[in-house]
CSV table of C-alpha atoms in Angstrom, one decimal:
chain,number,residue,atom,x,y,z
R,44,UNK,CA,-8.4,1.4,20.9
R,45,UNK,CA,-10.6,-0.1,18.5
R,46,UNK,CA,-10.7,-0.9,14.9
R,47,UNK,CA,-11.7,2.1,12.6
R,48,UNK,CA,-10.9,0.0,9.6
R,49,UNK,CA,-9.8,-3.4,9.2
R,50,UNK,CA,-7.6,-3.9,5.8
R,51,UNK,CA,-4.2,-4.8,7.1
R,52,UNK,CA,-1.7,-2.1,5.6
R,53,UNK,CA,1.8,-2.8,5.2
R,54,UNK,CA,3.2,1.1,6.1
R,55,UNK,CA,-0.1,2.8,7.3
R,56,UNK,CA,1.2,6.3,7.4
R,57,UNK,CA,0.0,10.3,7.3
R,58,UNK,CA,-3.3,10.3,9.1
R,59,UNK,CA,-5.0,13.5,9.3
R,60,UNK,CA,-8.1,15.0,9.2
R,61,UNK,CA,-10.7,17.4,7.2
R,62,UNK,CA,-13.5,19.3,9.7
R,63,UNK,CA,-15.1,20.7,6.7
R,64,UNK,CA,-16.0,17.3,5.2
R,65,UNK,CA,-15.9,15.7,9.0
R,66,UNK,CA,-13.2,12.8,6.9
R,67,UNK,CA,-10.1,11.4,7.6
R,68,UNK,CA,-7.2,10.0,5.9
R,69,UNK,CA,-4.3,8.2,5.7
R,70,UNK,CA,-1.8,6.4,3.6
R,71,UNK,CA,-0.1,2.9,2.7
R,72,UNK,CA,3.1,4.1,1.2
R,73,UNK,CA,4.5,1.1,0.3
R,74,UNK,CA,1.1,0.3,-2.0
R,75,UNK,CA,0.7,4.0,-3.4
R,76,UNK,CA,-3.0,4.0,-1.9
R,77,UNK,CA,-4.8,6.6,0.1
R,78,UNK,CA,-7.8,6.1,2.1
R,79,UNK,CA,-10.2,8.4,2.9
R,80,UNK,CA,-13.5,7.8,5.9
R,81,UNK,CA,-16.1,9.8,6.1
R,82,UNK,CA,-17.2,9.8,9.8
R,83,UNK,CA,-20.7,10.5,9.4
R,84,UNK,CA,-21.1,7.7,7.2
R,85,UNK,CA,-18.7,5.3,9.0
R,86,UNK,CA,-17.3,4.6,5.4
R,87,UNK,CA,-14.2,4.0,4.1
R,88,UNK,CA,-13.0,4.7,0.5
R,89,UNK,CA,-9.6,3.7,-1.3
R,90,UNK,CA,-7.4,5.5,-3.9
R,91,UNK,CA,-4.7,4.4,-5.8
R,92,UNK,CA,-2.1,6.9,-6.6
R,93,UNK,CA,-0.3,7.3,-9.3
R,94,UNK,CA,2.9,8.8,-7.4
R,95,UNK,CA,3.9,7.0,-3.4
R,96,UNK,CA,2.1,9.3,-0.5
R,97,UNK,CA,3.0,9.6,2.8
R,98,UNK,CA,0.8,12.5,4.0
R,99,UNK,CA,-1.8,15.4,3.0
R,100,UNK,CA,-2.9,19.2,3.6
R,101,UNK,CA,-5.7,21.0,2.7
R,102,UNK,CA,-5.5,24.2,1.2
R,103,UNK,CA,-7.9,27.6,2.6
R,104,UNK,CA,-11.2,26.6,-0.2
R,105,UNK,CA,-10.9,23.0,0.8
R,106,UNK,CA,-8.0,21.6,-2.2
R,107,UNK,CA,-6.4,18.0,-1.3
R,108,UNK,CA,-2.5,18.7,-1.7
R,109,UNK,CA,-0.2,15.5,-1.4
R,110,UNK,CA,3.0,14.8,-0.6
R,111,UNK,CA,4.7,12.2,-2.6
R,112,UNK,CA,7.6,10.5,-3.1
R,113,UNK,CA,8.4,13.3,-6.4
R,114,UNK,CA,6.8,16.7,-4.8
R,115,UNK,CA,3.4,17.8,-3.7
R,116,UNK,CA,0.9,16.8,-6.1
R,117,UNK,CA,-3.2,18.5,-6.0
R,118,UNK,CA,-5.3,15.3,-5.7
R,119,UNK,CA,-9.1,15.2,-6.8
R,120,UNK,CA,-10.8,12.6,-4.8
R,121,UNK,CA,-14.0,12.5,-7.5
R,122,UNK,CA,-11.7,11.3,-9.6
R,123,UNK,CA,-8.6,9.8,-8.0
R,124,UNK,CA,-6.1,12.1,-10.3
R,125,UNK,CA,-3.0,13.9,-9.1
R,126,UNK,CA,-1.4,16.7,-10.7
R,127,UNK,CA,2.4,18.0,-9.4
R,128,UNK,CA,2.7,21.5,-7.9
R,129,UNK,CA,6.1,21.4,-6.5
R,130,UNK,CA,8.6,18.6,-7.2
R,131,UNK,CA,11.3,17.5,-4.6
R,132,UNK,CA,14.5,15.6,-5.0
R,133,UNK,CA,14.1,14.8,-8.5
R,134,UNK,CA,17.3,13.9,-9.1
R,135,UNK,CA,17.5,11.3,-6.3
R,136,UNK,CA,15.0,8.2,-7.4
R,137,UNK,CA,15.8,6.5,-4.8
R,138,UNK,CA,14.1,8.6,-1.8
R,139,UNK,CA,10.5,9.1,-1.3
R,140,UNK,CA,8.6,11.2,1.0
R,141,UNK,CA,7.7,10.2,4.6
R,142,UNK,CA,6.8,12.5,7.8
R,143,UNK,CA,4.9,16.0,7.1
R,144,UNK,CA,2.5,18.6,8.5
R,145,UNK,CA,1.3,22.1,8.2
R,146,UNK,CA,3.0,24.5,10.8
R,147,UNK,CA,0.7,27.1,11.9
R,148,UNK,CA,2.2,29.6,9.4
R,149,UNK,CA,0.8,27.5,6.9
R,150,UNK,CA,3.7,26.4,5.4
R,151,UNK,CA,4.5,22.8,4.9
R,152,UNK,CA,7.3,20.8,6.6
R,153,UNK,CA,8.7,17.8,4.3
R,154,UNK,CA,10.7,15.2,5.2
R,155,UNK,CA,12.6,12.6,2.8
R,156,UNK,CA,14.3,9.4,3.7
R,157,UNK,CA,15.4,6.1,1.3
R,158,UNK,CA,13.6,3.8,0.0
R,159,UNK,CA,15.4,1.5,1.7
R,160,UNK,CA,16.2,3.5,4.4
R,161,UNK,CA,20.0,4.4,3.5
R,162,UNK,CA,22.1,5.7,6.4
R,163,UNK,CA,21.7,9.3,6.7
R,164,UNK,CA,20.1,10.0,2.9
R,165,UNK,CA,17.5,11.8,4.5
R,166,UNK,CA,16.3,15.4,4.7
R,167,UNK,CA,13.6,17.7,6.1
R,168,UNK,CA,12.3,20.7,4.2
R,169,UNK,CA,9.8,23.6,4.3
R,170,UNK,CA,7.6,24.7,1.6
R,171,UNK,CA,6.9,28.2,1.2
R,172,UNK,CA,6.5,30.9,-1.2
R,173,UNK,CA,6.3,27.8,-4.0
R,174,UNK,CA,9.4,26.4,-3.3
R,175,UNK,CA,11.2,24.1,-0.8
R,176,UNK,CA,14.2,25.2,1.4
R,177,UNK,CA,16.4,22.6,3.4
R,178,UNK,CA,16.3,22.6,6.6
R,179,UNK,CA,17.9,19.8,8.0
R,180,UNK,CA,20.0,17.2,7.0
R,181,UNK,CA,21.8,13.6,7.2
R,182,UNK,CA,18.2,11.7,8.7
R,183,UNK,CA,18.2,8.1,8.1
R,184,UNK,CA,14.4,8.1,9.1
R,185,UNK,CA,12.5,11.4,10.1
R,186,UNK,CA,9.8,11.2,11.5
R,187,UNK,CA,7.5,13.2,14.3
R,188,UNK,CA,7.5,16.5,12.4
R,189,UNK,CA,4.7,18.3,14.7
R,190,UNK,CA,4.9,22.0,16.4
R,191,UNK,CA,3.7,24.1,19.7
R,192,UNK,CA,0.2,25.9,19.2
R,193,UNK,CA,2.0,29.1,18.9
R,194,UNK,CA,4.4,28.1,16.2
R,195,UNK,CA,7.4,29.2,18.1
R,196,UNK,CA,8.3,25.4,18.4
R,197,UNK,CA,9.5,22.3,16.2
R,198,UNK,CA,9.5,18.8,16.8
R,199,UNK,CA,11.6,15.8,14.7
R,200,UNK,CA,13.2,12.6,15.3
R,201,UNK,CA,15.5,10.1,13.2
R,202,UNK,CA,13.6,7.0,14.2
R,203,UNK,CA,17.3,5.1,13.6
R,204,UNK,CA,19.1,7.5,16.4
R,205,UNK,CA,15.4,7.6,19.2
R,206,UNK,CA,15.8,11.0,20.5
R,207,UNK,CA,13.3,13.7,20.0
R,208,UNK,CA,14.8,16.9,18.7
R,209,UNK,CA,13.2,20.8,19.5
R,210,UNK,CA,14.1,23.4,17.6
R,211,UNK,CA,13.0,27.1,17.7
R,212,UNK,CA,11.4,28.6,15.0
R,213,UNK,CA,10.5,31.9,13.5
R,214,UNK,CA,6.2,31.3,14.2
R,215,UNK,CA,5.8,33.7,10.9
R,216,UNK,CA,7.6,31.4,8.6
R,217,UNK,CA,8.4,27.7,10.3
R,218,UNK,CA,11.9,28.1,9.7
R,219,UNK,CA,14.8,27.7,12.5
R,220,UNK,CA,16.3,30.2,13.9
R,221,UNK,CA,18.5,28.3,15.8
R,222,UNK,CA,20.2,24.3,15.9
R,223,UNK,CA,18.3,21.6,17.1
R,224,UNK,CA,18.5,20.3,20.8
R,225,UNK,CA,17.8,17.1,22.6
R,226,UNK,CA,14.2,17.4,23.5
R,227,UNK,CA,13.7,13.3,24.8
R,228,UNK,CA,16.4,11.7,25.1
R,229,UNK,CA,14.9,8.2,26.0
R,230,UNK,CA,10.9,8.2,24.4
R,231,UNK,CA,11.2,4.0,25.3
R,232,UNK,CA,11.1,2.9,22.0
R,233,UNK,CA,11.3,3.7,18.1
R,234,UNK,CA,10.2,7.1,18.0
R,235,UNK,CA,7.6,7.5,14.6
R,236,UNK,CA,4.9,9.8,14.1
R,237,UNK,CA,3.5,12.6,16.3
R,238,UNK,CA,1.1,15.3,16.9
R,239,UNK,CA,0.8,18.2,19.5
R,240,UNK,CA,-2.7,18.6,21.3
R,241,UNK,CA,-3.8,21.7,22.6
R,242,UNK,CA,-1.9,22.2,25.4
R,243,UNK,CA,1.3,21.6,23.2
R,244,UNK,CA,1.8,17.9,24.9
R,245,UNK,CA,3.6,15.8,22.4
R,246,UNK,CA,2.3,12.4,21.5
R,247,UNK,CA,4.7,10.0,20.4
R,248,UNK,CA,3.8,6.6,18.3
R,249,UNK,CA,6.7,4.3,19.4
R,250,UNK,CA,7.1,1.7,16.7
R,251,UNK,CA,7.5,-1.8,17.7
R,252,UNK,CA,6.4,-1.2,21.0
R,253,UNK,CA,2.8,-0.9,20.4
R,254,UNK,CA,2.2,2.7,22.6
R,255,UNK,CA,1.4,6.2,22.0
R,256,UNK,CA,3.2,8.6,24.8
R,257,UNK,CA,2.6,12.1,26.0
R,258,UNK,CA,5.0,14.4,26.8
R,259,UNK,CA,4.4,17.9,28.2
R,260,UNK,CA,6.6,21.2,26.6
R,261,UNK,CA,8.6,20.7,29.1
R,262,UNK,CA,9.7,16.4,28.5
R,263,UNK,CA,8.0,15.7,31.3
R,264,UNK,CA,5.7,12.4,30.2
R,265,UNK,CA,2.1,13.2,30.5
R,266,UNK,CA,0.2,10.1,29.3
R,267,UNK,CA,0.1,6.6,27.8
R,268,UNK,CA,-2.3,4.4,25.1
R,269,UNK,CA,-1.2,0.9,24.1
R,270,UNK,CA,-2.4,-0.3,20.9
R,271,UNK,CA,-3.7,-4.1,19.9
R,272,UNK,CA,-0.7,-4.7,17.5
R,273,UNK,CA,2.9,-3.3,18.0
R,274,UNK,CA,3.8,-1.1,15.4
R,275,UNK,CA,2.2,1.5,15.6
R,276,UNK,CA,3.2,5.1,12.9
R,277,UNK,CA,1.1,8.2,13.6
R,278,UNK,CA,-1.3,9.7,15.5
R,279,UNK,CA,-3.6,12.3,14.3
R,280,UNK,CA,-6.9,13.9,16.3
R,281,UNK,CA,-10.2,13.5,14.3
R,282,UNK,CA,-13.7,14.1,15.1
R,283,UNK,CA,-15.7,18.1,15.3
R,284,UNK,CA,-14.4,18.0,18.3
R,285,UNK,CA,-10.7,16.6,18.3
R,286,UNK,CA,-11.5,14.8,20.8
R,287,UNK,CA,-10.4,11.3,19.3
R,288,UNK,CA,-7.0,9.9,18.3
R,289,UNK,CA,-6.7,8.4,14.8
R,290,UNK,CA,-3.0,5.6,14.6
R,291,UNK,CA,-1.8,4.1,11.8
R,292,UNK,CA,-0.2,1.1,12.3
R,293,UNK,CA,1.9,-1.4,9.5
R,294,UNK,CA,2.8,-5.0,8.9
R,295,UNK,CA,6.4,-3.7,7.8
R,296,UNK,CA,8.9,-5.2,9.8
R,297,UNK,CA,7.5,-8.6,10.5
R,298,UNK,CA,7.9,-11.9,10.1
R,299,UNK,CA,5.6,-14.4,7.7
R,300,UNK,CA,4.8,-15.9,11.5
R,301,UNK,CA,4.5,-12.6,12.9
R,302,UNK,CA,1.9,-11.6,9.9
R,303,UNK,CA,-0.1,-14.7,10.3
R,304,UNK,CA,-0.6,-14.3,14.2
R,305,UNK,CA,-1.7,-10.9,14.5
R,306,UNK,CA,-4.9,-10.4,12.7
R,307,UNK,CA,-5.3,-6.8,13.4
R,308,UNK,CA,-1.3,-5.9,12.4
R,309,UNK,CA,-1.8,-2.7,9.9
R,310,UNK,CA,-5.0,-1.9,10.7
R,311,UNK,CA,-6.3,1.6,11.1
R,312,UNK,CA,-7.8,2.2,14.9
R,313,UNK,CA,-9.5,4.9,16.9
R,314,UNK,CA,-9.4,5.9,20.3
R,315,UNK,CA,-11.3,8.6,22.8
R,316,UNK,CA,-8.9,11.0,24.6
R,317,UNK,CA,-8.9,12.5,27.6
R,318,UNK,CA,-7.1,15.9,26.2
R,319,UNK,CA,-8.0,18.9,23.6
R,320,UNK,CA,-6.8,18.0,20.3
R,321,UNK,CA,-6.1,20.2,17.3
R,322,UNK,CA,-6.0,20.2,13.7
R,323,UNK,CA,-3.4,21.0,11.2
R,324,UNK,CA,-4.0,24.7,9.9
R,325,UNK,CA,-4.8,25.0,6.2
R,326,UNK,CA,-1.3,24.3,3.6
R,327,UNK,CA,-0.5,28.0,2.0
R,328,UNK,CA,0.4,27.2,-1.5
């Protein structure tokens, strides 16, 4: 992997990326900032937000839509504004936003978690038809929301329990239509973000251990990349041709010693693949 862009974050999160501008993004949620790099260009450029976001859609005529720690908010990059759509969990200050992505109905998965990541406060949510509707409960820290091509599939995790959860869906709306079931049992670390290529592989960010893992549909593991710095957030595939892997990775967690020794810790890096990415569909408002 190298180094797309250096500024050490300290909870790089929500990568994704635009064909129709050829840019990607991502987050630092725990600085309210969003940064988005225009590939052709090779140049990087840094929001502040006036709201905490963790990821970010794009709707069918090319509209940012972000997901904050109080709803989903429309963001205009020309001028760095946000304006709220949809708020979530108003009543509950204390959580924020963390893991999302489009399902290929175009409706948006959510999850919450605390801000201090409070036992079980957590929840995961899907937005359609203008409002959100619970999905899932009792998550201390969800995280790899992704799903199979063919939307019949979902993927989550709480990062605090390490198993990777399936559950089937309804590919119209992105809704269950049945419980969750152990998909991984054992991923080999802190299961964060992920993304589904293709092929419907899973790949797996596995925080504090510094790897991204593939696993085929059926858990079977499929692949491996090791990062510079160990904790590593989210994969997302960038470039025309999906053929590249954008991570996140955060200085959260570690020590002052830690901090000072590892120069690229919360940097943003890039990586060739060897597989057929995809994109997240457009966000259905």
């Amino acid at each position: 992997m190298r180094i797309l862009d250096s500024e050490q974050l300290e909870l790089g999160e929500g990568p994704g990326y635009d064909p129709r501008r050829n840019t990607a993004w991502w987050f630092d949620i725990e600085r309210s900032q969003l940064f988005l790099h225009d590939l052709s260009s090779n140049s990087t450029h840094k929001h502040k937000l006036s709201a905490a976001g963790s990821a970010m859609a794009v709707t069918e005529d090319g509209r940012y839509v972000v997901v904050a720690a109080d709803g989903l908010h429309q963001f205009d990059p020309s001028t760095s504004t946000m304006r709220l759509v949809a708020s979530l969990e108003e009543d509950r200050p204390y959580l924020r936003s963390n893991d999302a992505r489009v399902h290929p109905s175009g409706h948006l998965w959510v999850s919450t978690m605390g801000w201090k990541a409070e036992p079980k406060a957590g929840s995961i949510y899907v937005f359609r038809e203008g409002r959100f509707e619970k999905i899932a409960s009792e998550i201390s820290i969800p995280n790899a929301i992704c799903f199979s091509p063919d939307g019949e599939v979902g993927y989550f995790t709480d990062t605090r329990d390490g198993r990777i959860m399936r559950v089937a869906l309804d590919p119209a709306t992105g809704c269950p239509v049945a419980g969750p079931e152990v998909h991984i049992a054992d991923p080999g670390g802190n299961p964060d973000g992920a993304v589904t290529d293709a092929e419907g592989n899973i790949w797996i960010t596995l925080f504090g251990a510094g790897r991204v893992v593939g696993y085929d549909p059926s858990g079977q593991k499929v692949g491996e990349m090791t990062a510079p710095t160990p904790n590593v957030t989210c994969p997302a595939f960038i470039g025309r041709d999906a053929r590249h892997m954008l991570v996140t990775t955060a200085l959260f967690g570690m020590t002052e010693t830690e901090r000072a020794s590892d120069a690229q810790a919360g940097a943003t890096f890039v990586t060739p693949i060897n597989v057929a990415g995809r994109f997240d569909p457009p966000i259905k408002l």
